[in-house]
Tab-separated table of C-alpha atoms in Angstrom:
chain	number	residue	atom	x	y	z
A	1	MET	CA	10.435	15.135	-19.989
A	2	TYR	CA	10.136	13.967	-16.394
A	3	LEU	CA	10.215	10.265	-15.772
A	4	SER	CA	6.866	8.737	-15.177
A	5	THR	CA	5.862	5.315	-13.720
A	6	THR	CA	3.486	4.854	-16.599
A	7	ASP	CA	5.787	2.497	-18.424
A	8	ARG	CA	6.796	0.366	-15.451
A	9	PRO	CA	5.276	-3.091	-14.846
A	10	ARG	CA	2.215	-2.994	-12.653
A	11	THR	CA	2.966	-3.882	-9.086
A	12	LEU	CA	1.512	-7.114	-7.678
A	13	GLY	CA	-1.128	-6.941	-4.971
A	14	TRP	CA	-4.811	-6.363	-4.414
A	15	LYS	CA	-6.148	-4.901	-7.607
A	16	GLY	CA	-3.022	-2.994	-8.525
A	17	VAL	CA	-1.982	-2.125	-4.988
A	18	SER	CA	1.460	-3.361	-3.976
A	19	GLY	CA	2.488	-5.037	-0.792
A	20	ASN	CA	4.609	-1.954	-0.083
A	21	VAL	CA	1.621	0.300	-0.163
A	22	LEU	CA	-0.312	-2.025	2.118
A	23	ALA	CA	2.602	-2.055	4.558
A	24	LEU	CA	2.824	1.753	4.489
A	25	GLY	CA	-0.937	1.811	5.056
A	26	ALA	CA	-0.510	-0.459	8.166
A	27	VAL	CA	2.031	1.980	9.566
A	28	SER	CA	-0.256	4.965	8.887
A	29	LEU	CA	-3.213	3.092	10.458
A	30	ILE	CA	-1.253	2.366	13.675
A	31	THR	CA	0.266	5.870	13.855
A	32	ASP	CA	-2.940	7.697	13.211
A	33	MET	CA	-4.641	5.702	15.872
A	34	SER	CA	-1.966	6.839	18.271
A	35	SER	CA	-2.242	10.484	17.225
A	36	GLU	CA	-6.042	10.625	17.312
A	37	MET	CA	-6.098	9.191	20.779
A	38	VAL	CA	-4.408	12.461	21.881
A	39	THR	CA	-5.978	14.981	19.492
A	40	ALA	CA	-9.651	13.956	19.390
A	41	VAL	CA	-10.522	16.328	22.340
A	42	LEU	CA	-7.953	19.072	21.631
A	43	PRO	CA	-10.412	21.640	20.270
A	44	LEU	CA	-12.829	21.220	23.055
A	45	TYR	CA	-10.030	21.296	25.604
A	46	LEU	CA	-8.613	24.642	24.365
A	47	VAL	CA	-11.967	26.328	23.698
A	48	VAL	CA	-14.105	25.085	26.524
A	49	GLY	CA	-11.550	24.069	29.052
A	50	LEU	CA	-8.942	26.878	28.679
A	51	GLN	CA	-11.367	29.454	27.337
A	52	PHE	CA	-9.559	30.200	24.124
A	53	SER	CA	-11.361	32.648	21.842
A	54	PRO	CA	-12.260	31.448	18.294
A	55	ALA	CA	-9.543	33.695	16.857
A	56	ALA	CA	-6.862	32.369	19.384
A	57	TYR	CA	-7.981	28.759	18.508
A	58	GLY	CA	-7.566	29.565	14.846
A	59	VAL	CA	-3.881	30.634	15.366
A	60	VAL	CA	-3.291	27.389	17.379
A	61	ASP	CA	-4.978	25.316	14.806
A	62	GLY	CA	-3.301	26.852	11.916
A	63	LEU	CA	0.152	26.629	13.492
A	64	TYR	CA	-0.521	22.962	14.427
A	65	THR	CA	-0.652	22.241	10.767
A	66	GLY	CA	1.329	24.981	9.222
A	67	ALA	CA	4.359	24.512	11.490
A	68	THR	CA	5.240	21.299	9.648
A	69	THR	CA	5.772	23.245	6.324
A	70	LEU	CA	9.570	23.799	6.533
A	71	LEU	CA	10.143	20.217	7.753
A	72	ARG	CA	8.091	18.828	4.974
A	73	LEU	CA	10.413	20.387	2.595
A	74	VAL	CA	13.485	19.272	4.505
A	75	GLY	CA	12.158	15.735	4.718
A	76	GLY	CA	11.226	15.559	1.097
A	77	PHE	CA	14.575	17.004	-0.115
A	78	VAL	CA	16.807	14.909	2.206
A	79	ALA	CA	14.818	11.720	1.122
A	80	ASP	CA	15.638	12.486	-2.455
A	81	LEU	CA	19.235	13.659	-1.844
A	82	THR	CA	20.070	10.372	0.086
A	83	ASP	CA	17.691	8.117	-1.935
A	84	ARG	CA	16.591	6.660	1.383
A	85	ARG	CA	12.966	7.593	1.714
A	86	LYS	CA	12.172	4.808	4.180
A	87	ALA	CA	14.898	6.039	6.514
A	88	VAL	CA	13.735	9.666	6.546
A	89	ALA	CA	10.021	8.603	7.007
A	90	GLY	CA	11.153	6.310	9.882
A	91	LEU	CA	12.932	9.075	11.596
A	92	GLY	CA	9.658	11.168	11.340
A	93	TYR	CA	7.591	8.285	12.768
A	94	GLY	CA	10.103	7.727	15.558
A	95	LEU	CA	10.046	11.439	16.618
A	96	SER	CA	6.241	11.300	16.817
A	97	ALA	CA	6.372	8.180	18.975
A	98	VAL	CA	8.733	9.662	21.461
A	99	ALA	CA	6.794	12.954	21.567
A	100	LYS	CA	3.670	11.183	22.997
A	101	LEU	CA	5.627	10.618	26.230
A	102	GLY	CA	6.351	14.323	26.305
A	103	LEU	CA	2.742	14.901	26.934
A	104	LEU	CA	3.095	13.627	30.448
A	105	ALA	CA	4.582	17.065	31.203
A	106	THR	CA	2.557	19.242	33.458
A	107	SER	CA	3.635	22.602	32.182
A	108	ALA	CA	2.328	24.405	29.220
A	109	ALA	CA	5.917	24.810	27.822
A	110	GLY	CA	6.517	20.963	28.209
A	111	ILE	CA	3.241	20.042	26.437
A	112	GLY	CA	3.941	22.706	23.721
A	113	ALA	CA	7.387	21.236	23.136
A	114	ALA	CA	5.984	17.674	22.902
A	115	ILE	CA	3.461	18.878	20.313
A	116	ALA	CA	6.226	20.616	18.367
A	117	VAL	CA	8.269	17.401	18.218
A	118	ASP	CA	5.189	15.405	17.153
A	119	ARG	CA	4.490	17.909	14.408
A	120	ALA	CA	8.192	17.874	13.339
A	121	GLY	CA	7.930	14.118	13.012
A	122	LYS	CA	4.836	14.399	10.818
A	123	GLY	CA	6.544	17.040	8.650
A	124	LEU	CA	9.512	14.862	8.057
A	125	ARG	CA	7.589	11.630	7.200
A	126	THR	CA	4.699	12.726	4.991
A	127	ALA	CA	6.575	13.502	1.681
A	128	PRO	CA	8.888	10.523	1.729
A	129	ARG	CA	5.989	8.190	2.564
A	130	ASP	CA	3.850	9.477	-0.227
A	131	ALA	CA	6.785	9.370	-2.671
A	132	LEU	CA	7.254	5.735	-1.759
A	133	ILE	CA	3.639	5.080	-2.620
A	134	THR	CA	4.000	6.746	-6.074
A	135	LEU	CA	7.328	4.823	-6.732
A	136	SER	CA	5.643	1.534	-5.760
A	137	THR	CA	2.662	1.898	-7.977
A	138	HIS	CA	1.877	1.935	-11.749
A	139	ALA	CA	0.778	5.435	-12.812
A	140	ASP	CA	-2.702	4.256	-13.930
A	141	ASP	CA	-3.295	2.815	-10.361
A	142	LEU	CA	-2.202	5.799	-8.287
A	143	GLY	CA	-5.733	6.882	-7.302
A	144	ARG	CA	-6.521	3.329	-6.071
A	145	ALA	CA	-3.280	3.085	-4.272
A	146	PHE	CA	-3.578	6.319	-2.473
A	147	GLY	CA	-7.333	5.536	-1.827
A	148	VAL	CA	-6.340	2.199	-0.118
A	149	HIS	CA	-3.527	3.943	1.870
A	150	ARG	CA	-5.879	6.754	3.038
A	151	ALA	CA	-8.621	4.266	3.878
A	152	MET	CA	-6.223	2.398	6.220
A	153	ASP	CA	-5.096	5.801	7.635
A	154	GLY	CA	-8.764	6.636	8.228
A	155	ALA	CA	-9.213	3.308	9.993
A	156	GLY	CA	-6.668	4.449	12.416
A	157	ALA	CA	-8.338	7.880	12.823
A	158	PHE	CA	-11.663	6.034	13.468
A	159	LEU	CA	-10.187	3.724	16.096
A	160	GLY	CA	-8.077	6.321	17.969
A	161	PRO	CA	-10.871	8.214	19.751
A	162	LEU	CA	-12.587	4.944	20.636
A	163	VAL	CA	-9.412	3.538	22.109
A	164	ALA	CA	-8.766	6.729	24.037
A	165	LEU	CA	-12.352	6.560	25.555
A	166	ALA	CA	-11.882	2.854	26.465
A	167	VAL	CA	-8.457	3.652	28.244
A	168	LEU	CA	-9.986	6.668	30.068
A	169	ALA	CA	-12.836	4.343	31.306
A	170	ALA	CA	-10.385	1.559	32.344
A	171	ALA	CA	-7.909	3.980	34.025
A	172	GLY	CA	-10.346	6.140	35.919
A	173	GLN	CA	-10.145	9.096	33.616
A	174	SER	CA	-6.456	9.286	33.702
A	175	PHE	CA	-5.051	11.231	30.809
A	176	ASP	CA	-1.498	10.042	31.498
A	177	SER	CA	-2.699	6.520	30.735
A	178	VAL	CA	-3.831	7.689	27.416
A	179	PHE	CA	-0.509	9.270	26.529
A	180	VAL	CA	1.482	6.227	27.611
A	181	THR	CA	-0.709	3.975	25.622
A	182	SER	CA	-0.563	6.334	22.610
A	183	ALA	CA	3.284	6.166	22.740
A	184	CYS	CA	3.256	2.433	22.825
A	185	VAL	CA	0.963	2.197	19.853
A	186	ALA	CA	3.230	4.694	17.921
A	187	ALA	CA	6.239	2.572	18.702
A	188	LEU	CA	4.514	-0.452	17.170
A	189	GLY	CA	4.002	1.560	13.942
A	190	VAL	CA	7.765	2.167	13.738
A	191	VAL	CA	8.436	-1.605	14.156
A	192	VAL	CA	6.050	-2.311	11.341
A	193	LEU	CA	7.826	0.216	9.122
A	194	VAL	CA	11.290	-1.278	9.784
A	195	LEU	CA	10.196	-4.923	9.305
A	196	PHE	CA	7.801	-4.712	6.207
A	197	VAL	CA	8.299	-1.544	4.233
A	198	ARG	CA	10.814	-1.609	1.392
A	199	ASP	CA	12.829	1.368	0.325
A	200	HIS	CA	12.082	1.781	-3.511
A	201	ARG	CA	15.603	2.762	-4.521
A	202	GLU	CA	15.487	0.552	-7.565
A	203	ALA	CA	12.956	3.072	-8.981
A	204	ARG	CA	15.886	4.783	-10.700
A	205	ALA	CA	16.609	1.701	-12.833
A	206	THR	CA	15.090	3.332	-15.898
A	207	GLU	CA	17.128	6.511	-15.523
A	208	PRO	CA	20.722	6.985	-16.705
A	209	ALA	CA	23.306	4.692	-14.906
A	210	ARG	CA	24.976	7.729	-13.348
A	211	PRO	CA	22.243	10.274	-12.661
A	212	GLU	CA	23.207	13.724	-11.606
A	213	PRO	CA	23.134	13.970	-7.762
A	214	VAL	CA	20.218	15.887	-6.235
A	215	ARG	CA	21.313	19.428	-5.304
A	216	PRO	CA	19.333	22.353	-3.628
A	217	ARG	CA	19.471	24.161	-6.946
A	218	ALA	CA	17.364	21.351	-8.611
A	219	VAL	CA	14.258	22.881	-6.879
A	220	GLY	CA	14.365	25.954	-9.036
A	221	PRO	CA	14.047	24.079	-12.362
A	222	LEU	CA	11.302	21.994	-10.684
A	223	LEU	CA	9.235	25.093	-10.044
A	224	ARG	CA	9.930	26.489	-13.498
A	225	ASP	CA	8.081	23.550	-15.002
A	226	GLY	CA	4.534	24.731	-15.933
A	227	GLY	CA	2.862	21.502	-14.761
A	228	VAL	CA	4.482	21.604	-11.350
A	229	ARG	CA	3.677	25.285	-10.901
A	230	ARG	CA	-0.022	24.681	-11.719
A	231	VAL	CA	-0.323	21.882	-9.303
A	232	VAL	CA	1.451	23.813	-6.505
A	233	ALA	CA	-0.759	26.841	-7.149
A	234	ALA	CA	-3.949	24.674	-7.120
A	235	ALA	CA	-2.854	23.164	-3.798
A	236	VAL	CA	-2.447	26.675	-2.373
A	237	LEU	CA	-5.928	27.644	-3.497
A	238	LEU	CA	-7.418	24.532	-2.074
A	239	GLY	CA	-5.483	25.067	1.248
A	240	LEU	CA	-7.143	28.483	1.480
A	241	ALA	CA	-10.531	26.876	1.218
A	242	MET	CA	-10.035	24.651	4.415
A	243	VAL	CA	-10.822	25.799	7.881
A	244	GLY	CA	-9.940	22.927	10.062
A	245	ASP	CA	-11.759	19.974	11.515
A	246	GLY	CA	-11.957	21.517	14.950
A	247	PHE	CA	-13.968	24.488	13.672
A	248	VAL	CA	-16.563	22.265	12.007
A	249	TYR	CA	-16.994	20.107	15.087
A	250	LEU	CA	-17.162	23.194	17.372
A	251	LEU	CA	-19.776	24.717	15.142
A	252	LEU	CA	-21.880	21.454	15.375
A	253	GLN	CA	-21.380	21.145	19.138
A	254	GLN	CA	-22.397	24.755	19.937
A	255	ARG	CA	-25.193	25.001	17.336
A	256	GLU	CA	-26.796	21.723	18.514
A	257	GLY	CA	-25.837	21.925	22.181
A	258	LEU	CA	-24.191	18.498	22.130
A	259	SER	CA	-22.844	17.285	25.458
A	260	LEU	CA	-19.100	17.237	25.924
A	261	GLY	CA	-19.058	13.390	25.938
A	262	TRP	CA	-20.261	13.412	22.378
A	263	PHE	CA	-17.558	15.765	21.024
A	264	PRO	CA	-14.873	13.052	20.448
A	265	LEU	CA	-17.291	10.962	18.534
A	266	LEU	CA	-17.795	13.583	15.876
A	267	ALA	CA	-14.232	12.824	14.563
A	268	VAL	CA	-15.089	9.134	14.651
A	269	GLY	CA	-18.111	9.651	12.425
A	270	THR	CA	-16.041	11.620	9.919
A	271	SER	CA	-13.343	8.993	9.947
A	272	LEU	CA	-15.804	6.195	9.466
A	273	VAL	CA	-17.154	7.683	6.172
A	274	TYR	CA	-13.591	8.446	5.157
A	275	LEU	CA	-12.258	4.975	5.504
A	276	LEU	CA	-15.337	3.535	3.793
A	277	LEU	CA	-15.125	5.768	0.699
A	278	ALA	CA	-11.414	6.528	0.275
A	279	ALA	CA	-10.590	3.407	-1.689
A	280	PRO	CA	-13.748	3.452	-3.898
A	281	LEU	CA	-13.249	7.173	-4.745
A	282	GLY	CA	-9.596	6.652	-5.469
A	283	ALA	CA	-10.436	3.881	-7.906
A	284	LEU	CA	-13.097	6.123	-9.366
A	285	ALA	CA	-10.517	8.871	-9.883
A	286	ASP	CA	-8.340	6.408	-11.944
A	287	ARG	CA	-11.305	5.801	-14.246
A	288	VAL	CA	-12.912	9.239	-14.737
A	289	GLY	CA	-10.006	11.420	-13.946
A	290	ARG	CA	-8.518	12.726	-10.716
A	291	LEU	CA	-9.280	16.392	-11.156
A	292	PRO	CA	-13.124	15.863	-11.382
A	293	VAL	CA	-13.004	13.780	-8.195
A	294	VAL	CA	-11.002	16.389	-6.351
A	295	LEU	CA	-13.362	19.257	-7.511
A	296	GLY	CA	-16.387	17.151	-6.557
A	297	GLY	CA	-15.015	16.704	-3.053
A	298	TYR	CA	-14.519	20.361	-2.562
A	299	ALA	CA	-18.177	20.984	-3.803
A	300	LEU	CA	-19.134	18.761	-0.836
A	301	LEU	CA	-17.178	21.072	1.433
A	302	VAL	CA	-19.281	23.948	0.121
A	303	LEU	CA	-22.386	21.954	1.188
A	304	VAL	CA	-20.960	21.435	4.627
A	305	HIS	CA	-20.582	25.100	5.225
A	306	LEU	CA	-24.038	25.839	3.759
A	307	LEU	CA	-25.565	23.256	6.173
A	308	LEU	CA	-23.704	24.732	9.094
A	309	SER	CA	-25.325	28.163	8.482
A	310	GLY	CA	-28.689	26.794	7.184
A	311	PRO	CA	-32.146	25.912	8.725
A	312	LEU	CA	-31.557	22.286	9.189
A	313	GLY	CA	-30.984	21.153	12.733
A	314	GLY	CA	-30.955	18.215	15.168
A	315	TRP	CA	-29.360	14.813	14.517
A	316	PRO	CA	-30.204	14.893	10.731
A	317	LEU	CA	-27.872	17.991	10.488
A	318	VAL	CA	-25.127	16.203	12.497
A	319	GLY	CA	-25.323	13.058	10.423
A	320	LEU	CA	-25.451	14.795	7.121
A	321	VAL	CA	-22.433	17.023	7.948
A	322	LEU	CA	-20.310	14.138	9.051
A	323	LEU	CA	-21.307	12.107	5.927
A	324	LEU	CA	-20.347	14.954	3.576
A	325	TYR	CA	-17.246	15.937	5.531
A	326	GLY	CA	-15.902	12.415	5.522
A	327	ALA	CA	-16.670	12.103	1.785
A	328	PHE	CA	-14.834	15.338	1.148
A	329	TYR	CA	-11.740	14.049	2.744
A	330	ALA	CA	-12.033	10.763	0.864
A	331	ALA	CA	-12.335	12.526	-2.537
A	332	THR	CA	-9.402	14.941	-1.989
A	333	ASP	CA	-6.835	13.839	0.423
A	334	GLY	CA	-4.960	11.100	-1.452
A	335	VAL	CA	-6.362	11.891	-4.883
A	336	LEU	CA	-4.674	15.380	-5.019
A	337	ILE	CA	-1.271	13.632	-4.459
A	338	ALA	CA	-2.126	11.065	-7.086
A	339	LEU	CA	-2.936	13.826	-9.405
A	340	ALA	CA	0.428	15.451	-8.816
A	341	GLY	CA	2.570	12.395	-8.712
A	342	PRO	CA	2.878	11.776	-12.496
A	343	VAL	CA	3.804	15.414	-13.063
A	344	LEU	CA	6.830	15.212	-10.860
A	345	PRO	CA	10.272	13.692	-11.693
A	346	ALA	CA	11.042	10.407	-9.932
A	347	ARG	CA	14.340	11.639	-8.621
A	348	LEU	CA	12.645	14.660	-7.030
A	349	ARG	CA	9.363	12.978	-6.253
A	350	ALA	CA	9.532	13.463	-2.438
A	351	THR	CA	10.659	17.101	-2.851
A	352	GLY	CA	7.912	17.848	-5.362
A	353	ILE	CA	5.224	16.277	-3.137
A	354	ALA	CA	6.572	18.269	-0.172
A	355	LEU	CA	6.157	21.532	-2.293
A	356	VAL	CA	2.574	20.598	-2.955
A	357	GLN	CA	1.838	19.721	0.657
A	358	SER	CA	3.784	22.735	2.044
A	359	GLY	CA	1.918	25.173	-0.159
A	360	GLN	CA	-1.405	23.748	0.876
A	361	ALA	CA	-0.375	23.835	4.721
A	362	LEU	CA	0.819	27.343	4.584
A	363	ALA	CA	-2.437	28.514	2.903
A	364	TYR	CA	-4.385	26.474	5.601
A	365	LEU	CA	-2.534	28.381	8.253
A	366	GLY	CA	-3.779	31.627	6.908
A	367	SER	CA	-7.334	30.409	6.321
A	368	SER	CA	-7.712	29.018	9.777
A	369	VAL	CA	-6.663	32.290	11.412
A	370	LEU	CA	-9.024	34.270	9.086
A	371	PHE	CA	-11.934	31.943	9.828
A	372	GLY	CA	-11.390	32.352	13.461
A	373	LEU	CA	-11.459	36.100	13.178
A	374	ALA	CA	-14.568	36.024	11.045
A	375	TRP	CA	-16.289	33.858	13.713
A	376	GLN	CA	-15.281	36.204	16.454
A	377	HIS	CA	-16.279	39.398	14.696
A	378	PHE	CA	-19.249	38.401	12.571
A	379	GLY	CA	-20.514	35.187	14.296
A	380	PRO	CA	-20.382	31.545	13.346
A	381	GLU	CA	-23.236	31.668	10.799
A	382	ALA	CA	-21.672	34.546	8.810
A	383	ALA	CA	-18.223	32.862	9.005
A	384	SER	CA	-19.729	29.656	7.459
A	385	TRP	CA	-21.175	31.620	4.614
A	386	ILE	CA	-17.889	33.315	4.094
A	387	ALA	CA	-16.119	29.939	4.092
A	388	ALA	CA	-18.551	28.503	1.517
A	389	ALA	CA	-17.851	31.430	-0.852
A	390	GLY	CA	-14.210	30.888	-0.354
A	391	VAL	CA	-14.401	27.205	-1.309
A	392	ALA	CA	-16.467	27.994	-4.466
A	393	LEU	CA	-13.889	30.531	-5.562
A	394	ALA	CA	-11.092	27.978	-4.918
A	395	LEU	CA	-13.030	25.425	-7.039
A	396	VAL	CA	-13.196	27.880	-9.926
A	397	GLY	CA	-9.489	28.793	-9.669
A	398	THR	CA	-8.433	25.139	-9.488
A	399	ALA	CA	-10.504	24.144	-12.533
A	400	ALA	CA	-8.888	27.054	-14.546
A	401	LEU	CA	-5.389	26.104	-13.402
A	402	LEU	CA	-5.577	22.357	-14.075
A	403	GLY	CA	-8.217	22.214	-16.742
A	404	ARG	CA	-8.186	18.647	-18.224
A	405	ARG	CA	-4.707	17.896	-17.030
A	406	SER	CA	-5.787	15.190	-14.460
């Protein structure tokens, strides 16, 4: 039987949320603000500015997320191997901070290398960070803890495009100023991590005094556990149901003829809904079950795709899509990891979370490419219908896999 946090004393903090989780949330807020300063206009820049086809953008978008897969596994395993999750997460945050300065390069190769380093940093830090959240939280409060963390992360995503627009206005539309400011903000996040986040190494206190060291061969037995396999398989199915924010915003922009200046604010709208709903929906998941909340979130994604291919138009469509899209993220992002956490052994928590996230990221890579091809060959409306059907099938598959095991 894998070790669970259920029997541990509840952590002190706001309604069951520990100070360590709040500190990690502050780091994520600052780092996501830095990242969103750079990425808010990326889809528009590639498709409108560089004339990428929808299929080509699908490849870039999928690789942008899927390229972190291997490093998620490396980061998760090294964090468990060394029992130093904070250090591995800190290395990831540091790499992303340095990468922002690489965006000052003028060549495509230089910018590509900077993006690769940034994604490497994200891949390294994600699983150790989420493992720290689970190890710093009582099992009954995991939904609330991840909800609060994701709400703080969403606040950074909300502020990032606004800060970027302010810097551009103040610096005479200088993108170099945005990149330098973004790097400085990211460096501040690393400082907060070093000063305020505690490594939860004492989480092994309830295990045998001399636990067996973590070895690569430990991953095999982990995947042979039925509960872990079901969670990983569900994550893959749900990853196949996602098509990427950039496609949703491009569909809105092209369908409604929005001016280019409005495009970065679409992400702001989604982030605002996300940060307002993440904590309440996380707390709701603790009360009614995490699986129903996750499934409900993906049902909202079905509605998003139906709206994008339906008769509604104008600002009511834009507002409703952003509301539902933000609610989808709030109901699924942290709640899925909260659902997986108690199934995973404490000594392999970061590795297990990395498996879940990597499976989802690899599936997302494929789905993004397929959606881009569907858009290019069948048109945006047909692609949205296909996406809606795909999400519905993933919902059925996930419900069958996980049943009442939330």
